PDB file of C-alpha atoms and ligand atoms in Angstrom:
ATOM      1  CA  MET V   1      25.332   7.478  -7.340  1.00 52.00           C
ATOM      2  CA  THR V   2      25.436   4.927 -10.165  1.00 58.00           C
ATOM      3  CA  GLU V   3      23.031   5.004 -13.103  1.00 80.00           C
ATOM      4  CA  GLY V   4      21.081   2.035 -14.443  1.00 90.00           C
ATOM      5  CA  PRO V   5      19.073  -0.431 -12.368  1.00 95.00           C
ATOM      6  CA  ALA V   6      19.508   0.180  -8.661  1.00 95.00           C
ATOM      7  CA  GLU V   7      20.569  -2.272  -5.984  1.00 97.00           C
ATOM      8  CA  LEU V   8      18.309  -2.201  -2.949  1.00 97.00           C
ATOM      9  CA  ALA V   9      18.933  -3.572   0.517  1.00 98.00           C
ATOM     10  CA  ALA V  10      16.641  -3.046   3.482  1.00 98.00           C
ATOM     11  CA  GLU V  11      18.468  -4.105   6.619  1.00 98.00           C
ATOM     12  CA  ALA V  12      16.530  -4.854   9.813  1.00 98.00           C
ATOM     13  CA  VAL V  13      14.042  -2.088   8.993  1.00 98.00           C
ATOM     14  CA  ARG V  14      11.782  -1.235  11.874  1.00 98.00           C
ATOM     15  CA  TYR V  15       8.972   1.250  11.953  1.00 98.00           C
ATOM     16  CA  ALA V  16       6.895   2.206  14.947  1.00 97.00           C
ATOM     17  CA  ILE V  17       4.237   4.843  15.385  1.00 95.00           C
ATOM     18  CA  ASP V  18       3.376   6.129  18.871  1.00 93.00           C
ATOM     19  CA  GLY V  19       5.431   3.272  20.302  1.00 90.00           C
ATOM     20  CA  GLN V  20       3.370   0.746  18.318  1.00 94.00           C
ATOM     21  CA  PRO V  21       5.664  -1.391  16.117  1.00 96.00           C
ATOM     22  CA  LEU V  22       4.385  -1.888  12.568  1.00 97.00           C
ATOM     23  CA  LEU V  23       7.574  -3.391  11.108  1.00 98.00           C
ATOM     24  CA  HIS V  24       9.687  -5.659  13.285  1.00 97.00           C
ATOM     25  CA  GLY V  25      13.044  -5.728  11.506  1.00 97.00           C
ATOM     26  CA  ILE V  26      12.598  -6.438   7.807  1.00 98.00           C
ATOM     27  CA  ASP V  27      15.474  -7.650   5.646  1.00 98.00           C
ATOM     28  CA  LEU V  28      14.831  -7.364   1.928  1.00 98.00           C
ATOM     29  CA  THR V  29      17.084  -7.193  -1.103  1.00 98.00           C
ATOM     30  CA  ALA V  30      16.549  -6.525  -4.780  1.00 98.00           C
ATOM     31  CA  ARG V  31      19.393  -7.065  -7.204  1.00 97.00           C
ATOM     32  CA  PRO V  32      19.780  -4.667 -10.124  1.00 97.00           C
ATOM     33  CA  GLY V  33      17.040  -5.382 -12.661  1.00 96.00           C
ATOM     34  CA  GLU V  34      15.111  -7.757 -10.417  1.00 97.00           C
ATOM     35  CA  THR V  35      11.314  -7.547 -10.075  1.00 97.00           C
ATOM     36  CA  VAL V  36      10.507  -8.224  -6.435  1.00 98.00           C
ATOM     37  CA  GLY V  37       6.966  -8.553  -5.098  1.00 98.00           C
ATOM     38  CA  VAL V  38       5.758  -7.803  -1.580  1.00 98.00           C
ATOM     39  CA  VAL V  39       2.597  -9.707  -0.736  1.00 98.00           C
ATOM     40  CA  GLY V  40       0.706 -10.449   2.457  1.00 98.00           C
ATOM     41  CA  PRO V  41      -2.667  -9.967   4.080  1.00 97.00           C
ATOM     42  CA  ASN V  42      -4.261  -6.569   4.742  1.00 96.00           C
ATOM     43  CA  GLY V  43      -2.467  -4.758   7.538  1.00 96.00           C
ATOM     44  CA  SER V  44       0.691  -6.873   7.326  1.00 98.00           C
ATOM     45  CA  GLY V  45       2.914  -3.832   6.734  1.00 97.00           C
ATOM     46  CA  LYS V  46       3.396  -3.852   2.951  1.00 97.00           C
ATOM     47  CA  THR V  47       2.654  -0.168   2.349  1.00 96.00           C
ATOM     48  CA  THR V  48       4.623   0.865   5.426  1.00 97.00           C
ATOM     49  CA  LEU V  49       7.641  -1.084   4.177  1.00 97.00           C
ATOM     50  CA  LEU V  50       7.367   0.385   0.692  1.00 97.00           C
ATOM     51  CA  ARG V  51       7.100   3.905   2.147  1.00 95.00           C
ATOM     52  CA  CYS V  52      10.235   3.280   4.210  1.00 95.00           C
ATOM     53  CA  VAL V  53      12.016   2.135   1.039  1.00 95.00           C
ATOM     54  CA  TYR V  54      11.070   5.139  -1.050  1.00 92.00           C
ATOM     55  CA  GLY V  55      11.673   7.637   1.709  1.00 90.00           C
ATOM     56  CA  ALA V  56       8.140   8.784   2.620  1.00 90.00           C
ATOM     57  CA  LEU V  57       8.767   7.317   6.084  1.00 93.00           C
ATOM     58  CA  ARG V  58      12.015   7.267   7.980  1.00 93.00           C
ATOM     59  CA  PRO V  59      12.628   3.856   9.556  1.00 95.00           C
ATOM     60  CA  THR V  60      12.804   3.999  13.345  1.00 95.00           C
ATOM     61  CA  GLY V  61      15.447   1.258  13.202  1.00 96.00           C
ATOM     62  CA  GLY V  62      17.669  -0.368  10.607  1.00 97.00           C
ATOM     63  CA  ARG V  63      18.410   1.230   7.263  1.00 96.00           C
ATOM     64  CA  VAL V  64      17.658   1.222   3.566  1.00 96.00           C
ATOM     65  CA  LEU V  65      20.617   1.115   1.211  1.00 96.00           C
ATOM     66  CA  LEU V  66      20.330   2.265  -2.360  1.00 95.00           C
ATOM     67  CA  ASP V  67      23.375   1.313  -4.413  1.00 94.00           C
ATOM     68  CA  GLY V  68      25.170   0.919  -1.098  1.00 93.00           C
ATOM     69  CA  ALA V  69      24.331   4.437   0.155  1.00 91.00           C
ATOM     70  CA  ASP V  70      22.020   5.027   3.098  1.00 92.00           C
ATOM     71  CA  ALA V  71      18.795   6.288   1.468  1.00 89.00           C
ATOM     72  CA  ALA V  72      18.089   8.496   4.503  1.00 84.00           C
ATOM     73  CA  SER V  73      21.224  10.511   3.734  1.00 85.00           C
ATOM     74  CA  LEU V  74      20.121  11.302   0.175  1.00 85.00           C
ATOM     75  CA  GLY V  75      18.499  14.651  -0.555  1.00 84.00           C
ATOM     76  CA  VAL V  76      14.928  14.634  -1.855  1.00 83.00           C
ATOM     77  CA  LYS V  77      16.030  15.447  -5.387  1.00 83.00           C
ATOM     78  CA  ASP V  78      18.856  12.885  -5.464  1.00 84.00           C
ATOM     79  CA  ARG V  79      16.452  10.224  -4.296  1.00 87.00           C
ATOM     80  CA  ALA V  80      13.831  11.274  -6.868  1.00 85.00           C
ATOM     81  CA  ARG V  81      16.443  10.886  -9.609  1.00 86.00           C
ATOM     82  CA  ARG V  82      16.898   7.256  -8.601  1.00 91.00           C
ATOM     83  CA  VAL V  83      13.511   6.185  -7.236  1.00 94.00           C
ATOM     84  CA  ALA V  84      10.114   6.606  -8.902  1.00 93.00           C
ATOM     85  CA  VAL V  85       6.959   5.842  -6.979  1.00 92.00           C
ATOM     86  CA  VAL V  86       3.501   4.801  -8.059  1.00 91.00           C
ATOM     87  CA  PRO V  87       1.630   5.467  -4.813  1.00 88.00           C
ATOM     88  CA  GLN V  88      -1.878   4.425  -3.841  1.00 82.00           C
ATOM     89  CA  ASP V  89      -3.015   8.027  -3.767  1.00 76.00           C
ATOM     90  CA  ALA V  90      -1.656  10.853  -5.874  1.00 75.00           C
ATOM     91  CA  ALA V  91      -1.229  14.001  -3.801  1.00 74.00           C
ATOM     92  CA  GLY V  92      -0.373  17.341  -5.414  1.00 73.00           C
ATOM     93  CA  THR V  93      -2.216  16.736  -8.659  1.00 77.00           C
ATOM     94  CA  PHE V  94      -5.320  18.865  -8.122  1.00 81.00           C
ATOM     95  CA  GLY V  95      -6.323  20.875 -11.189  1.00 88.00           C
ATOM     96  CA  LEU V  96      -3.544  19.502 -13.386  1.00 93.00           C
ATOM     97  CA  THR V  97      -3.962  17.869 -16.763  1.00 95.00           C
ATOM     98  CA  VAL V  98      -2.750  14.333 -17.313  1.00 95.00           C
ATOM     99  CA  ARG V  99       0.139  15.666 -19.424  1.00 94.00           C
ATOM    100  CA  GLU V 100       1.162  18.008 -16.581  1.00 93.00           C
ATOM    101  CA  VAL V 101       0.993  15.202 -14.006  1.00 93.00           C
ATOM    102  CA  VAL V 102       3.171  12.958 -16.178  1.00 94.00           C
ATOM    103  CA  ALA V 103       5.596  15.827 -16.856  1.00 93.00           C
ATOM    104  CA  MET V 104       6.101  16.113 -13.055  1.00 90.00           C
ATOM    105  CA  GLY V 105       8.196  12.963 -13.440  1.00 90.00           C
ATOM    106  CA  ARG V 106      10.837  14.970 -15.304  1.00 89.00           C
ATOM    107  CA  SER V 107      11.308  17.528 -12.512  1.00 82.00           C
ATOM    108  CA  PRO V 108      14.060  15.637 -10.625  1.00 79.00           C
ATOM    109  CA  HIS V 109      16.138  15.870 -13.799  1.00 78.00           C
ATOM    110  CA  LYS V 110      15.728  19.629 -14.213  1.00 72.00           C
ATOM    111  CA  ARG V 111      16.556  22.791 -12.316  1.00 70.00           C
ATOM    112  CA  PHE V 112      13.460  24.068 -10.646  1.00 69.00           C
ATOM    113  CA  TRP V 113      12.942  27.059 -12.936  1.00 72.00           C
ATOM    114  CA  GLU V 114      13.773  25.069 -16.071  1.00 71.00           C
ATOM    115  CA  GLN V 115      11.011  24.645 -18.686  1.00 78.00           C
ATOM    116  CA  ASP V 116      10.333  21.279 -20.309  1.00 77.00           C
ATOM    117  CA  GLY V 117      12.699  20.854 -23.263  1.00 79.00           C
ATOM    118  CA  PRO V 118      11.911  18.924 -26.485  1.00 83.00           C
ATOM    119  CA  ASP V 119      13.366  15.772 -24.950  1.00 84.00           C
ATOM    120  CA  ASP V 120      11.045  16.060 -21.914  1.00 86.00           C
ATOM    121  CA  VAL V 121       8.048  16.636 -24.186  1.00 89.00           C
ATOM    122  CA  ARG V 122       8.970  13.592 -26.288  1.00 93.00           C
ATOM    123  CA  ARG V 123       9.422  11.377 -23.232  1.00 93.00           C
ATOM    124  CA  VAL V 124       6.062  12.422 -21.789  1.00 95.00           C
ATOM    125  CA  ALA V 125       4.297  11.707 -25.099  1.00 95.00           C
ATOM    126  CA  ARG V 126       6.033   8.330 -25.416  1.00 94.00           C
ATOM    127  CA  ALA V 127       5.153   7.315 -21.850  1.00 93.00           C
ATOM    128  CA  LEU V 128       1.510   8.303 -22.316  1.00 95.00           C
ATOM    129  CA  ASP V 129       1.428   6.222 -25.464  1.00 93.00           C
ATOM    130  CA  THR V 130       3.087   3.265 -23.720  1.00 90.00           C
ATOM    131  CA  VAL V 131       0.404   3.095 -21.027  1.00 90.00           C
ATOM    132  CA  GLY V 132      -2.423   3.621 -23.531  1.00 90.00           C
ATOM    133  CA  ALA V 133      -3.224   7.099 -22.206  1.00 92.00           C
ATOM    134  CA  ALA V 134      -2.269   9.341 -25.171  1.00 95.00           C
ATOM    135  CA  ALA V 135      -5.922  10.252 -25.726  1.00 95.00           C
ATOM    136  CA  LEU V 136      -6.211  11.409 -22.100  1.00 95.00           C
ATOM    137  CA  ALA V 137      -3.300  13.870 -22.234  1.00 95.00           C
ATOM    138  CA  ASP V 138      -5.375  17.062 -22.080  1.00 96.00           C
ATOM    139  CA  ARG V 139      -8.010  15.784 -19.650  1.00 95.00           C
ATOM    140  CA  ARG V 140      -7.950  16.863 -16.012  1.00 95.00           C
ATOM    141  CA  PHE V 141      -6.258  14.219 -13.904  1.00 93.00           C
ATOM    142  CA  ASP V 142      -8.837  14.416 -11.118  1.00 91.00           C
ATOM    143  CA  GLY V 143     -11.632  13.751 -13.633  1.00 90.00           C
ATOM    144  CA  LEU V 144     -10.216  10.372 -14.643  1.00 90.00           C
ATOM    145  CA  SER V 145     -11.422   6.935 -13.610  1.00 88.00           C
ATOM    146  CA  GLY V 146      -9.309   5.005 -11.104  1.00 85.00           C
ATOM    147  CA  GLY V 147      -7.768   2.859 -13.830  1.00 86.00           C
ATOM    148  CA  GLU V 148      -6.982   5.852 -16.070  1.00 89.00           C
ATOM    149  CA  ARG V 149      -5.307   7.618 -13.157  1.00 89.00           C
ATOM    150  CA  GLN V 150      -3.282   4.545 -12.364  1.00 89.00           C
ATOM    151  CA  ARG V 151      -1.969   4.402 -15.932  1.00 90.00           C
ATOM    152  CA  ALA V 152      -1.089   8.112 -15.840  1.00 92.00           C
ATOM    153  CA  LEU V 153       0.844   7.569 -12.590  1.00 92.00           C
ATOM    154  CA  VAL V 154       2.755   4.706 -14.182  1.00 91.00           C
ATOM    155  CA  ALA V 155       3.586   7.025 -17.112  1.00 93.00           C
ATOM    156  CA  ARG V 156       4.844   9.632 -14.621  1.00 93.00           C
ATOM    157  CA  ALA V 157       7.137   7.023 -13.077  1.00 92.00           C
ATOM    158  CA  LEU V 158       8.394   5.946 -16.520  1.00 92.00           C
ATOM    159  CA  VAL V 159       9.512   9.453 -17.535  1.00 93.00           C
ATOM    160  CA  GLN V 160      11.436   9.718 -14.280  1.00 91.00           C
ATOM    161  CA  ASP V 161      13.864   7.176 -15.751  1.00 88.00           C
ATOM    162  CA  PRO V 162      14.389   5.559 -12.355  1.00 91.00           C
ATOM    163  CA  GLY V 163      16.900   3.012 -11.137  1.00 94.00           C
ATOM    164  CA  LEU V 164      14.261   1.721  -8.710  1.00 96.00           C
ATOM    165  CA  LEU V 165      10.532   1.717  -9.311  1.00 96.00           C
ATOM    166  CA  ALA V 166       8.385   1.331  -6.183  1.00 96.00           C
ATOM    167  CA  LEU V 167       4.752   0.519  -6.917  1.00 95.00           C
ATOM    168  CA  ASP V 168       1.978   0.184  -4.354  1.00 95.00           C
ATOM    169  CA  GLU V 169      -0.724  -2.048  -5.831  1.00 93.00           C
ATOM    170  CA  PRO V 170      -0.155  -0.778  -9.384  1.00 90.00           C
ATOM    171  CA  THR V 171      -2.929  -3.003 -10.751  1.00 90.00           C
ATOM    172  CA  ASN V 172      -5.587  -1.442  -8.508  1.00 86.00           C
ATOM    173  CA  HIS V 173      -8.616  -0.323 -10.529  1.00 85.00           C
ATOM    174  CA  LEU V 174      -7.210  -1.748 -13.767  1.00 88.00           C
ATOM    175  CA  ASP V 175      -9.109  -4.162 -15.950  1.00 91.00           C
ATOM    176  CA  ILE V 176      -7.321  -7.428 -16.630  1.00 94.00           C
ATOM    177  CA  ARG V 177      -5.857  -6.319 -19.956  1.00 90.00           C
ATOM    178  CA  TYR V 178      -4.163  -3.294 -18.372  1.00 88.00           C
ATOM    179  CA  GLN V 179      -3.095  -5.342 -15.330  1.00 92.00           C
ATOM    180  CA  LEU V 180      -1.189  -7.668 -17.630  1.00 93.00           C
ATOM    181  CA  GLU V 181       0.155  -4.823 -19.761  1.00 88.00           C
ATOM    182  CA  ILE V 182       1.368  -2.716 -16.858  1.00 90.00           C
ATOM    183  CA  LEU V 183       3.026  -5.633 -15.077  1.00 93.00           C
ATOM    184  CA  GLY V 184       4.637  -6.775 -18.344  1.00 90.00           C
ATOM    185  CA  LEU V 185       5.888  -3.259 -18.893  1.00 89.00           C
ATOM    186  CA  VAL V 186       7.315  -2.958 -15.375  1.00 91.00           C
ATOM    187  CA  ARG V 187       9.093  -6.261 -15.756  1.00 90.00           C
ATOM    188  CA  ALA V 188      10.609  -5.273 -19.101  1.00 87.00           C
ATOM    189  CA  LEU V 189      11.904  -1.905 -17.861  1.00 87.00           C
ATOM    190  CA  PRO V 190      15.618  -1.460 -17.373  1.00 87.00           C
ATOM    191  CA  ALA V 191      15.001  -0.788 -13.670  1.00 93.00           C
ATOM    192  CA  THR V 192      14.771  -2.696 -10.430  1.00 96.00           C
ATOM    193  CA  ALA V 193      11.136  -2.946  -9.345  1.00 97.00           C
ATOM    194  CA  LEU V 194       9.580  -3.416  -5.924  1.00 98.00           C
ATOM    195  CA  LEU V 195       5.832  -3.966  -6.094  1.00 97.00           C
ATOM    196  CA  VAL V 196       3.130  -4.453  -3.527  1.00 97.00           C
ATOM    197  CA  LEU V 197       0.626  -6.828  -5.106  1.00 97.00           C
ATOM    198  CA  HIS V 198      -2.571  -8.430  -3.899  1.00 94.00           C
ATOM    199  CA  ASP V 199      -3.093 -10.898  -6.707  1.00 96.00           C
ATOM    200  CA  LEU V 200      -0.788 -13.794  -5.901  1.00 97.00           C
ATOM    201  CA  ASN V 201      -1.152 -15.375  -9.328  1.00 96.00           C
ATOM    202  CA  LEU V 202      -0.046 -12.171 -11.040  1.00 96.00           C
ATOM    203  CA  ALA V 203       2.774 -11.873  -8.491  1.00 97.00           C
ATOM    204  CA  ALA V 204       3.856 -15.414  -9.404  1.00 97.00           C
ATOM    205  CA  MET V 205       3.773 -14.607 -13.132  1.00 96.00           C
ATOM    206  CA  TYR V 206       5.648 -11.318 -13.052  1.00 96.00           C
ATOM    207  CA  CYS V 207       7.999 -11.347 -10.046  1.00 97.00           C
ATOM    208  CA  ASP V 208      11.418 -12.965  -9.838  1.00 97.00           C
ATOM    209  CA  ARG V 209      11.138 -13.221  -6.066  1.00 98.00           C
ATOM    210  CA  LEU V 210       8.485 -12.600  -3.448  1.00 98.00           C
ATOM    211  CA  TYR V 211       8.494 -11.467   0.159  1.00 98.00           C
ATOM    212  CA  VAL V 212       5.450 -12.523   2.135  1.00 98.00           C
ATOM    213  CA  LEU V 213       4.735 -10.247   5.080  1.00 98.00           C
ATOM    214  CA  ALA V 214       2.619 -11.180   8.070  1.00 98.00           C
ATOM    215  CA  GLY V 215       2.249  -9.048  11.180  1.00 97.00           C
ATOM    216  CA  GLY V 216       5.109  -6.745  10.173  1.00 98.00           C
ATOM    217  CA  ARG V 217       7.565  -9.612   9.697  1.00 98.00           C
ATOM    218  CA  VAL V 218       8.844 -11.568   6.698  1.00 98.00           C
ATOM    219  CA  ALA V 219       6.987 -14.873   6.839  1.00 98.00           C
ATOM    220  CA  ALA V 220       8.726 -16.235   3.729  1.00 98.00           C
ATOM    221  CA  CYS V 221      10.871 -15.110   0.831  1.00 98.00           C
ATOM    222  CA  GLY V 222      12.125 -16.769  -2.311  1.00 98.00           C
ATOM    223  CA  THR V 223      11.024 -17.543  -5.829  1.00 98.00           C
ATOM    224  CA  PRO V 224       7.260 -17.775  -6.339  1.00 97.00           C
ATOM    225  CA  ALA V 225       7.540 -21.583  -6.470  1.00 97.00           C
ATOM    226  CA  GLU V 226       9.454 -21.645  -3.175  1.00 97.00           C
ATOM    227  CA  VAL V 227       7.082 -19.298  -1.399  1.00 97.00           C
ATOM    228  CA  LEU V 228       3.564 -19.984  -2.697  1.00 97.00           C
ATOM    229  CA  THR V 229       2.896 -23.288  -1.018  1.00 97.00           C
ATOM    230  CA  GLU V 230      -0.363 -24.646   0.371  1.00 97.00           C
ATOM    231  CA  PRO V 231       0.869 -24.657   4.019  1.00 97.00           C
ATOM    232  CA  LEU V 232       2.244 -21.108   3.779  1.00 97.00           C
ATOM    233  CA  LEU V 233      -0.981 -19.736   2.264  1.00 97.00           C
ATOM    234  CA  ALA V 234      -3.011 -21.519   4.938  1.00 96.00           C
ATOM    235  CA  GLU V 235      -0.816 -20.113   7.688  1.00 96.00           C
ATOM    236  CA  VAL V 236      -0.554 -16.546   6.431  1.00 97.00           C
ATOM    237  CA  TYR V 237      -3.917 -15.948   4.759  1.00 96.00           C
ATOM    238  CA  GLY V 238      -6.017 -18.661   6.415  1.00 95.00           C
ATOM    239  CA  VAL V 239      -7.156 -19.987   3.027  1.00 95.00           C
ATOM    240  CA  ARG V 240      -7.101 -23.461   1.547  1.00 95.00           C
ATOM    241  CA  THR V 241      -5.560 -23.874  -1.849  1.00 96.00           C
ATOM    242  CA  ARG V 242      -4.143 -26.249  -4.381  1.00 97.00           C
ATOM    243  CA  ILE V 243      -1.037 -25.174  -6.239  1.00 97.00           C
ATOM    244  CA  ALA V 244      -1.131 -25.896  -9.952  1.00 97.00           C
ATOM    245  CA  THR V 245       1.321 -24.905 -12.656  1.00 96.00           C
ATOM    246  CA  HIS V 246       0.723 -22.166 -15.176  1.00 94.00           C
ATOM    247  CA  PRO V 247       0.498 -23.912 -18.538  1.00 94.00           C
ATOM    248  CA  THR V 248       2.894 -21.642 -20.432  1.00 93.00           C
ATOM    249  CA  THR V 249       5.094 -19.856 -17.881  1.00 90.00           C
ATOM    250  CA  GLY V 250       5.524 -22.764 -15.475  1.00 92.00           C
ATOM    251  CA  ALA V 251       4.891 -20.365 -12.564  1.00 94.00           C
ATOM    252  CA  PRO V 252       2.846 -21.664  -9.656  1.00 96.00           C
ATOM    253  CA  HIS V 253      -0.846 -21.008 -10.106  1.00 97.00           C
ATOM    254  CA  ILE V 254      -3.030 -20.930  -7.033  1.00 97.00           C
ATOM    255  CA  VAL V 255      -6.447 -22.554  -7.153  1.00 96.00           C
ATOM    256  CA  TYR V 256      -8.500 -21.340  -4.195  1.00 96.00           C
ATOM    257  CA  LEU V 257     -10.754 -23.878  -2.525  1.00 95.00           C
ATOM    258  CA  PRO V 258     -14.186 -22.783  -1.398  1.00 88.00           C
ATOM    259  CA  ASP V 259     -14.463 -22.202   2.331  1.00 75.00           C
ATOM    260  CA  GLY V 260     -15.541 -25.402   4.033  1.00 54.00           C
ATOM    261  CA  GLY V 261     -15.066 -27.554   0.923  1.00 50.00           C
ATOM    262  CA  ASP V 262     -12.695 -30.480   1.120  1.00 53.00           C
ATOM    263  CA  GLY V 263     -11.092 -29.778  -2.233  1.00 50.00           C
ATOM    264  CA  ASP V 264     -11.917 -33.228  -3.585  1.00 50.00           C
ATOM    265  CA  GLY V 265     -12.181 -33.236  -7.315  1.00 46.00           C
ATOM    266  CA  VAL V 266     -10.135 -30.077  -7.780  1.00 48.00           C
ATOM    267  CA  ARG V 267      -7.634 -30.727 -10.502  1.00 47.00           C
ATOM    268  CA  THR V 268      -4.170 -29.480  -9.647  1.00 47.00           C
ATOM    269  CA  GLY V 269      -2.828 -29.691 -13.199  1.00 47.00           C
ATOM    270  CA  PHE V 270      -4.089 -28.063 -16.362  1.00 45.00           C
TER     271      PHE V 270
HETATM  272  P1  ADP C 301      -0.756  -3.274   4.317  1.00 50.51           P
HETATM  273  O1  ADP C 301      -0.183  -2.372   3.264  1.00 50.51           O
HETATM  274  O2  ADP C 301      -0.067  -4.603   4.365  1.00 50.51           O
HETATM  275  O3  ADP C 301      -2.244  -3.415   4.245  1.00 50.51           O
HETATM  276  P2  ADP C 301       0.011  -1.156   6.142  1.00 50.51           P
HETATM  277  O4  ADP C 301       1.479  -1.001   5.989  1.00 50.51           O
HETATM  278  O5  ADP C 301      -0.852  -0.140   5.447  1.00 50.51           O
HETATM  279  O6  ADP C 301      -0.438  -2.631   5.745  1.00 50.51           O
HETATM  280  O7  ADP C 301      -0.355  -1.121   7.677  1.00 50.51           O
HETATM  281  C1  ADP C 301       0.208  -2.018   8.625  1.00 50.51           C
HETATM  282  C2  ADP C 301      -0.447  -1.813   9.962  1.00 50.51           C
HETATM  283  O8  ADP C 301      -0.096  -0.547  10.467  1.00 50.51           O
HETATM  284  C3  ADP C 301      -1.961  -1.833   9.916  1.00 50.51           C
HETATM  285  O9  ADP C 301      -2.431  -2.479  11.072  1.00 50.51           O
HETATM  286  C4  ADP C 301      -2.337  -0.365   9.916  1.00 50.51           C
HETATM  287  O10 ADP C 301      -3.603  -0.174  10.487  1.00 50.51           O
HETATM  288  C5  ADP C 301      -1.235   0.233  10.751  1.00 50.51           C
HETATM  289  N1  ADP C 301      -0.921   1.630  10.369  1.00 50.51           N
HETATM  290  C6  ADP C 301      -0.483   2.047   9.166  1.00 50.51           C
HETATM  291  N2  ADP C 301      -0.265   3.371   9.165  1.00 50.51           N
HETATM  292  C7  ADP C 301      -0.598   3.805  10.394  1.00 50.51           C
HETATM  293  C8  ADP C 301      -0.622   5.075  11.051  1.00 50.51           C
HETATM  294  N3  ADP C 301      -0.261   6.192  10.412  1.00 50.51           N
HETATM  295  N4  ADP C 301      -1.015   5.115  12.338  1.00 50.51           N
HETATM  296  C9  ADP C 301      -1.372   4.004  13.006  1.00 50.51           C
HETATM  297  N5  ADP C 301      -1.370   2.770  12.453  1.00 50.51           N
HETATM  298  C10 ADP C 301      -1.002   2.665  11.176  1.00 50.51           C
END
């Protein structure tokens, strides 16, 4: 398995539970180093797709290729060396300190009886500092606020040194400053990133490409400017919008129109 940013390809990925299809054959790619966003309404299959990609679910059809190898054939530890996950809920953290939770990210790189070495300790401290959580290191993880936990989970993913970072709504619970910081950090990492995001304007600012899911299918994919159009947002989300341009990044910026309003007078440029 190669090192460095991973190449991801989901090919015709299907997932069904009790005969009920949740994903209907998803094709998705991420080139090494790309930041790819998965957006779409509630229940459209975003989390299910992400879980298929990072191996928490086994697709019932199609396959996920990581650097050309079928991800399903990788052992748990091999996959953990290449893929770090920031999930929506953090299982297996009860009673641990923040430092211990973050240090869990080093375990794929060690033998299971091996103690943390000086390099592991340094990486954990650096990651905590990077996400602004150094002062939380000795606090119990389950006593943290939602936003503090989220930052600790991002730090855990950072120390894993992944080729692919899979993040499920990483900005959940974060105030706007940390939303911007965490997304900026993810984008700057020498890793491929696949993120489920709700905020379309942040997705437009930080993602190279977007996949829009609707009803377990890809409704659109492309650059934010290609994908975030007024007709597409009306069709997929049932909302009326005007698309403006971000004044410094040039990314599309969505202005939402109030329900029932006709949008007259809304300026589409800044
Ligand atoms: P999203 O992340 O886009 O909100 P999900 O991937 O969580 O969507 O869910 C997609 C659909 O699959 C939803 O309708 C959800 O209710 C359903 N679903 C997800 N997990 C299960 C499950 N374990 N059993 C039954 N239905 C599920």
